[in-house]
CSV table of C-alpha atoms (C1' of nucleotides) in Angstrom, one decimal:
chain,number,residue,atom,x,y,z
Y,24,MET,CA,1.9,4.7,-5.2
Y,25,PRO,CA,0.0,3.4,-2.3
Y,26,GLU,CA,-0.1,3.8,1.4
Y,27,LEU,CA,-3.2,5.0,3.2
Y,28,PRO,CA,-3.0,8.6,1.9
Y,29,GLU,CA,-2.7,7.6,-1.7
Y,30,VAL,CA,-5.4,5.0,-1.4
Y,31,GLU,CA,-7.7,7.5,0.2
Y,32,ALA,CA,-7.0,10.0,-2.6
Y,33,VAL,CA,-7.9,7.3,-5.1
Y,34,CYS,CA,-11.2,6.6,-3.3
Y,35,ARG,CA,-12.2,10.2,-3.0
Y,36,LYS,CA,-11.7,10.7,-6.7
Y,37,LEU,CA,-13.6,7.6,-7.6
Y,38,ARG,CA,-16.5,8.7,-5.5
Y,39,VAL,CA,-16.8,11.9,-7.5
Y,40,GLN,CA,-16.2,10.3,-10.9
Y,41,ALA,CA,-17.7,6.8,-10.7
Y,42,ARG,CA,-20.2,6.5,-7.9
Y,43,GLY,CA,-23.6,5.5,-9.3
Y,44,ALA,CA,-22.2,4.3,-12.6
Y,45,ARG,CA,-23.4,1.1,-14.2
Y,46,ILE,CA,-20.8,-1.5,-15.0
Y,47,VAL,CA,-21.4,-2.9,-18.5
Y,48,ARG,CA,-18.7,-5.5,-18.2
Y,49,MET,CA,-15.5,-6.4,-16.5
Y,50,ARG,CA,-12.4,-7.9,-18.1
Y,51,VAL,CA,-9.5,-9.5,-16.3
Y,52,GLU,CA,-6.4,-9.4,-18.5
Y,53,ARG,CA,-4.2,-11.1,-15.9
Y,54,PRO,CA,-5.8,-13.9,-14.1
Y,55,GLY,CA,-3.2,-13.8,-11.4
Y,56,ILE,CA,-4.7,-10.6,-10.1
Y,57,VAL,CA,-8.0,-12.3,-9.1
Y,58,GLN,CA,-6.6,-15.7,-8.1
Y,59,PRO,CA,-7.6,-17.9,-6.3
Y,60,GLN,CA,-10.9,-16.6,-7.6
Y,61,SER,CA,-12.1,-17.5,-11.1
Y,62,LYS,CA,-11.7,-14.9,-13.8
Y,63,THR,CA,-14.8,-16.0,-15.7
Y,64,LYS,CA,-16.9,-16.2,-12.6
Y,65,ILE,CA,-15.9,-12.7,-11.4
Y,66,GLU,CA,-16.4,-11.2,-14.8
Y,67,ARG,CA,-19.9,-12.7,-15.1
Y,68,GLU,CA,-21.0,-11.7,-11.6
Y,69,VAL,CA,-19.9,-8.1,-11.9
Y,70,ALA,CA,-21.4,-7.4,-15.3
Y,71,ASP,CA,-24.5,-5.2,-15.1
Y,72,CYS,CA,-24.0,-4.2,-11.4
Y,73,VAL,CA,-24.1,-0.5,-10.3
Y,74,LEU,CA,-21.1,0.8,-8.4
Y,75,GLU,CA,-23.0,2.2,-5.5
Y,76,ASP,CA,-20.2,3.4,-3.3
Y,77,VAL,CA,-16.5,3.4,-2.6
Y,78,GLU,CA,-14.9,2.8,0.8
Y,79,ARG,CA,-11.5,2.2,2.2
Y,80,ARG,CA,-10.2,-0.1,5.0
Y,81,GLY,CA,-6.5,0.3,5.5
Y,82,LYS,CA,-5.0,0.0,2.1
Y,83,ASN,CA,-8.0,-1.9,0.7
Y,84,ILE,CA,-10.4,-0.2,-1.7
Y,85,LEU,CA,-14.0,-1.5,-1.4
Y,86,LEU,CA,-16.2,-1.1,-4.4
Y,87,ARG,CA,-19.8,-1.7,-3.2
Y,88,LEU,CA,-22.0,-3.1,-5.9
Y,89,SER,CA,-25.7,-3.4,-6.3
Y,90,GLY,CA,-26.9,-6.8,-5.1
Y,91,GLY,CA,-24.7,-6.6,-2.0
Y,92,ARG,CA,-21.5,-7.8,-3.5
Y,93,VAL,CA,-18.2,-6.0,-3.0
Y,94,LEU,CA,-15.0,-5.8,-5.0
Y,95,ARG,CA,-11.9,-5.5,-2.9
Y,96,VAL,CA,-9.0,-3.9,-4.8
Y,97,HIS,CA,-5.5,-3.9,-3.3
Y,98,LEU,CA,-3.0,-1.7,-5.1
Y,99,ARG,CA,0.1,-3.4,-3.5
Y,100,MET,CA,3.3,-1.8,-4.8
Y,101,THR,CA,2.5,-0.3,-8.2
Y,102,GLY,CA,-1.2,-0.4,-8.6
Y,103,ASN,CA,-3.5,2.4,-9.5
Y,104,LEU,CA,-7.2,2.7,-10.0
Y,105,TYR,CA,-8.8,5.5,-12.0
Y,106,VAL,CA,-11.4,6.5,-14.5
Y,107,ILE,CA,-10.5,7.1,-18.2
Y,108,PRO,CA,-12.8,8.8,-20.7
Y,109,ASN,CA,-12.8,6.0,-23.3
Y,110,VAL,CA,-12.4,2.4,-22.2
Y,111,ARG,CA,-11.0,1.6,-25.6
Y,112,PHE,CA,-7.9,3.6,-25.0
Y,113,ARG,CA,-6.4,1.8,-22.0
Y,114,PRO,CA,-2.9,2.3,-20.8
Y,115,SER,CA,-0.4,-0.5,-21.1
Y,116,GLY,CA,-0.1,-2.1,-17.8
Y,117,THR,CA,-3.9,-2.4,-17.5
Y,118,ARG,CA,-4.5,-5.7,-15.7
Y,119,VAL,CA,-8.2,-5.4,-15.0
Y,120,TRP,CA,-10.8,-3.0,-16.5
Y,121,TRP,CA,-14.4,-2.2,-16.3
Y,122,GLU,CA,-16.5,-0.7,-19.0
Y,123,MET,CA,-19.0,1.8,-17.6
Y,124,GLU,CA,-22.2,2.9,-19.1
Y,125,GLY,CA,-21.5,5.6,-21.7
Y,126,GLY,CA,-18.2,4.2,-22.7
Y,127,ARG,CA,-16.0,5.4,-19.9
Y,128,GLY,CA,-13.6,3.0,-18.3
Y,129,LEU,CA,-12.4,2.1,-14.8
Y,130,VAL,CA,-8.9,0.9,-15.0
Y,131,PHE,CA,-6.7,-1.1,-12.6
Y,132,GLU,CA,-3.2,-0.4,-13.8
Y,133,ASP,CA,-0.4,-2.3,-12.2
Y,134,SER,CA,3.0,-2.7,-13.9
Y,135,ARG,CA,4.3,-5.3,-11.5
Y,136,ALA,CA,1.0,-7.1,-11.4
Y,137,LEU,CA,1.3,-7.8,-7.6
Y,138,GLY,CA,-2.1,-6.2,-6.9
Y,139,LYS,CA,-5.3,-8.0,-6.1
Y,140,VAL,CA,-9.0,-7.8,-7.1
Y,141,HIS,CA,-11.4,-10.1,-5.3
Y,142,LEU,CA,-15.2,-10.3,-5.2
Y,143,TYR,CA,-17.1,-11.0,-2.1
Y,144,SER,CA,-20.7,-11.5,-1.1
Y,145,ALA,CA,-21.8,-9.3,1.8
Y,146,GLY,CA,-21.0,-11.9,4.4
Y,147,GLU,CA,-17.6,-12.9,3.1
Y,148,LEU,CA,-16.1,-9.4,3.2
Y,149,GLU,CA,-15.9,-9.3,7.0
Y,150,GLN,CA,-13.6,-12.3,7.3
Y,151,ALA,CA,-11.5,-11.0,4.4
Y,152,LEU,CA,-10.8,-7.9,6.4
Y,153,GLU,CA,-10.5,-9.5,9.8
Y,154,ASN,CA,-6.8,-8.8,10.1
Y,155,VAL,CA,-7.1,-5.2,9.2
Y,156,GLY,CA,-6.6,-3.1,12.3
Y,157,VAL,CA,-7.6,0.4,13.5
Y,158,GLU,CA,-8.0,3.3,11.1
Y,159,PRO,CA,-5.3,5.8,12.2
Y,160,LEU,CA,-7.4,8.8,11.1
Y,161,SER,CA,-10.5,7.6,13.0
Y,162,GLU,CA,-11.7,8.4,16.5
Y,163,GLU,CA,-10.9,4.8,17.4
Y,164,PHE,CA,-7.2,5.6,17.1
Y,165,THR,CA,-6.6,7.1,20.5
Y,166,GLU,CA,-3.4,7.5,22.4
Y,167,ALA,CA,-4.5,5.1,25.1
Y,168,TRP,CA,-5.3,2.4,22.6
Y,169,PHE,CA,-2.0,2.9,20.8
Y,170,VAL,CA,0.0,2.8,24.0
Y,171,THR,CA,-1.8,-0.4,25.1
Y,172,ALA,CA,-1.2,-2.1,21.7
Y,173,ALA,CA,2.4,-1.1,21.6
Y,174,ARG,CA,3.1,-2.4,25.1
Y,175,ARG,CA,1.8,-5.8,24.0
Y,176,SER,CA,4.2,-6.2,21.1
Y,177,ARG,CA,7.9,-7.0,21.1
Y,178,LYS,CA,8.3,-6.2,17.4
Y,179,PRO,CA,10.8,-3.6,16.3
Y,180,ALA,CA,8.9,-0.3,16.2
Y,181,LYS,CA,9.0,0.0,12.4
Y,182,LEU,CA,7.7,-3.5,11.9
Y,183,PHE,CA,5.0,-2.9,14.4
Y,184,LEU,CA,3.8,0.2,12.5
Y,185,MET,CA,3.9,-1.6,9.2
Y,186,ASP,CA,1.9,-4.6,10.6
Y,187,GLN,CA,-1.6,-4.0,9.2
Y,188,GLN,CA,-3.3,-5.8,12.1
Y,189,TYR,CA,-2.5,-3.1,14.6
Y,190,VAL,CA,-2.6,0.2,12.7
Y,191,ALA,CA,-4.0,-0.1,9.2
Y,192,GLY,CA,-2.6,1.8,6.3
Y,193,LEU,CA,1.0,2.7,7.2
Y,194,GLY,CA,3.7,1.5,4.8
Y,195,ASN,CA,7.4,1.8,4.3
Y,196,ILE,CA,7.6,5.5,3.8
Y,197,TYR,CA,5.2,6.9,6.3
Y,198,ALA,CA,6.2,4.5,9.0
Y,199,ALA,CA,9.8,5.7,8.7
Y,200,GLU,CA,8.6,9.4,8.6
Y,201,ALA,CA,6.5,9.0,11.7
Y,202,LEU,CA,9.3,7.3,13.6
Y,203,PHE,CA,11.6,10.2,12.7
Y,204,ARG,CA,9.2,12.8,13.9
Y,205,ALA,CA,8.8,11.0,17.2
Y,206,ARG,CA,12.6,10.4,17.5
Y,207,VAL,CA,12.0,6.7,17.9
Y,208,HIS,CA,14.7,4.2,16.7
Y,209,PRO,CA,13.1,1.8,14.2
Y,210,GLU,CA,14.7,-1.3,15.7
Y,211,ARG,CA,13.7,-0.5,19.2
Y,212,PRO,CA,11.2,-3.1,20.5
Y,213,VAL,CA,8.0,-1.1,20.6
Y,214,CYS,CA,7.1,-2.3,24.0
Y,215,GLY,CA,10.2,-0.7,25.3
Y,216,VAL,CA,9.5,2.8,23.9
Y,217,SER,CA,8.8,5.3,26.6
Y,218,LYS,CA,5.3,6.6,27.2
Y,219,PRO,CA,6.1,10.2,26.1
Y,220,LYS,CA,7.6,8.8,22.9
Y,221,LEU,CA,4.6,6.6,22.2
Y,222,ALA,CA,2.4,9.6,22.6
Y,223,ALA,CA,4.7,11.5,20.2
Y,224,LEU,CA,4.5,8.6,17.8
Y,225,HIS,CA,0.8,8.4,18.0
Y,226,SER,CA,0.4,12.1,17.0
Y,227,ALA,CA,3.2,11.8,14.4
Y,228,ILE,CA,1.3,9.0,12.7
Y,229,ARG,CA,-1.8,11.3,12.4
Y,230,SER,CA,0.2,14.4,11.2
Y,231,VAL,CA,2.2,12.5,8.7
Y,232,LEU,CA,-0.8,10.8,7.2
Y,233,GLU,CA,-2.8,14.0,7.1
Y,234,GLU,CA,-0.1,15.9,5.4
Y,235,ALA,CA,0.5,13.1,3.0
Y,236,LEU,CA,-3.2,12.9,2.2
Y,237,ALA,CA,-3.3,16.6,1.4
Y,238,SER,CA,-0.4,16.3,-1.0
Y,239,ALA,CA,-1.8,13.1,-2.5
Y,240,GLU,CA,-5.0,14.9,-3.3
Y,241,LEU,CA,-3.1,17.8,-4.9
Y,242,ALA,CA,-1.2,15.4,-7.0
Y,243,TYR,CA,-4.5,14.3,-8.5
Y,244,ALA,CA,-5.6,17.9,-9.2
Y,245,GLU,CA,-5.8,19.3,-12.7
Y,246,PRO,CA,-2.6,18.5,-14.6
Y,247,GLY,CA,-0.1,21.3,-15.1
Y,248,ARG,CA,0.8,22.4,-11.6
Y,249,PHE,CA,1.6,19.1,-9.9
Y,250,VAL,CA,2.5,16.2,-12.1
Y,251,GLU,CA,2.7,12.6,-11.0
Y,252,GLY,CA,4.7,12.1,-7.8
Y,253,GLU,CA,4.9,13.1,-4.3
Y,254,SER,CA,4.9,16.6,-2.9
Y,255,PHE,CA,5.0,15.4,0.7
Y,256,ALA,CA,8.4,16.5,2.1
Y,257,ARG,CA,10.2,13.4,3.2
Y,258,ALA,CA,12.6,13.9,6.0
Y,259,VAL,CA,14.3,10.5,5.9
Y,260,TYR,CA,12.9,8.1,3.4
Y,261,GLY,CA,15.2,7.8,0.4
Y,262,ARG,CA,17.8,10.2,1.9
Y,263,GLU,CA,20.6,7.8,2.7
Y,264,ALA,CA,23.8,9.6,3.6
Y,265,GLU,CA,22.2,13.0,3.5
Y,266,PRO,CA,22.3,15.3,6.5
Y,267,CYS,CA,19.4,15.1,9.0
Y,268,VAL,CA,17.2,18.1,8.8
Y,269,ARG,CA,16.9,18.2,12.5
Y,270,CYS,CA,20.3,17.4,13.9
Y,271,GLY,CA,22.7,17.4,10.9
Y,272,GLY,CA,23.6,13.8,11.5
Y,273,ARG,CA,23.8,11.3,8.6
Y,274,ILE,CA,20.7,9.5,7.5
Y,275,ARG,CA,21.3,5.7,7.5
Y,276,ARG,CA,19.7,2.9,5.6
Y,277,ILE,CA,19.2,-0.5,7.2
Y,278,ALA,CA,17.1,-3.6,6.3
Y,279,GLN,CA,14.1,-4.7,8.3
Y,280,GLY,CA,11.8,-7.4,7.3
Y,281,GLY,CA,13.4,-7.4,3.8
Y,282,ARG,CA,12.6,-3.7,3.3
Y,283,SER,CA,14.8,-0.6,3.6
Y,284,THR,CA,14.5,1.5,6.7
Y,285,TYR,CA,15.8,5.1,6.7
Y,286,PHE,CA,16.5,6.9,9.9
Y,287,CYS,CA,18.8,9.3,11.7
Y,288,ALA,CA,21.0,7.5,14.2
Y,289,GLY,CA,21.7,10.9,15.7
Y,290,CYS,CA,18.3,11.8,16.9
Y,291,GLN,CA,16.3,8.6,16.8
Y,292,ARG,CA,17.0,6.6,19.9
B,9,DT,C1',10.9,-14.3,12.7
B,10,DC,C1',13.3,-14.8,8.6
B,11,DG,C1',13.6,-15.6,3.7
B,12,DA,C1',11.6,-16.6,-0.6
B,13,DT,C1',8.0,-15.5,-3.6
B,14,DC,C1',4.8,-13.2,-6.6
B,15,DC,C1',6.0,-9.6,-11.1
B,16,DT,C1',8.0,-5.7,-14.0
B,17,DG,C1',10.4,-1.4,-14.5
B,18,DT,C1',14.1,1.7,-13.7
B,19,DA,C1',18.3,3.5,-11.9
B,20,DG,C1',23.1,2.9,-11.3
O,12,DC,C1',24.6,-6.6,-15.5
O,13,DT,C1',22.8,-5.9,-10.4
O,14,DA,C1',20.1,-3.7,-6.9
O,15,DC,C1',16.1,-2.2,-5.6
O,16,DA,C1',11.1,-0.8,-5.6
O,17,DG,C1',5.4,3.1,-1.3
O,18,DG,C1',3.0,-4.9,-0.1
O,19,DA,C1',1.6,-9.1,1.7
O,20,DT,C1',1.7,-14.1,2.1
O,21,DC,C1',3.6,-18.5,2.7
O,22,DG,C1',6.5,-22.2,4.4
O,23,DA,C1',10.7,-23.5,6.9
DNA sequence: TCGATCCTGTAG
DNA sequence: CTACAGGATCGA
């Protein structure tokens, strides 16, 4: 599921469906999801709060509750967060759920159970997010800022893009897609990438995320036309050994930071 | 900066 | 059976 576009799509849907709802109770089915916080304490403190607003910082979903507390939900690899009509009929894989006034449910479904749900008081949230960098779809994400940040890091370009403390919200797929659009080699130390290519990369990050957001929102539209899945057209991710759509070269897969990176060795230099 | 780790599901 | 998975953290 979740890089910035999918997380943003989740937030937008929750704002429509759940904003203003009273939470009758919260149940943590898998204590590991809230650790090191206490399951009983978090359940007790969230009961009877109103979900006042839904925000996003990077890949973090922030559920603002009455009383100034905030639930931070991180979907990690396989998490999803959505409203169901009847809280009694929860999907298998539900790790945490909230019963809302009227019987509807808010469900955190996460087959691998790697996700996180933490509760903060107003003051605590700030430090929990201190390592979350600039929002790539905000005004703050300027070319000048990006070039400066890149010049200061010797990380391979792909790892730089995936590091949440610089640009917040890119993950394995969209980092690879942005590098492809800008013709940047993923292993190239980012401080050594030329100015024109950094400019191209900056705008590629925006365009990739915007397109992916548009398709992520469609994927959540009424069932029937688009089912689950991704309609964003990937140029490189998951296309090992296929021909490059731009130069006809072969897409390669390498490992970086324990993850797969896909790129075209022909046109990414 | 790398590798192991947290988990479960699915594809080959 | 093994490999791998759209993430992040921890310790060596």
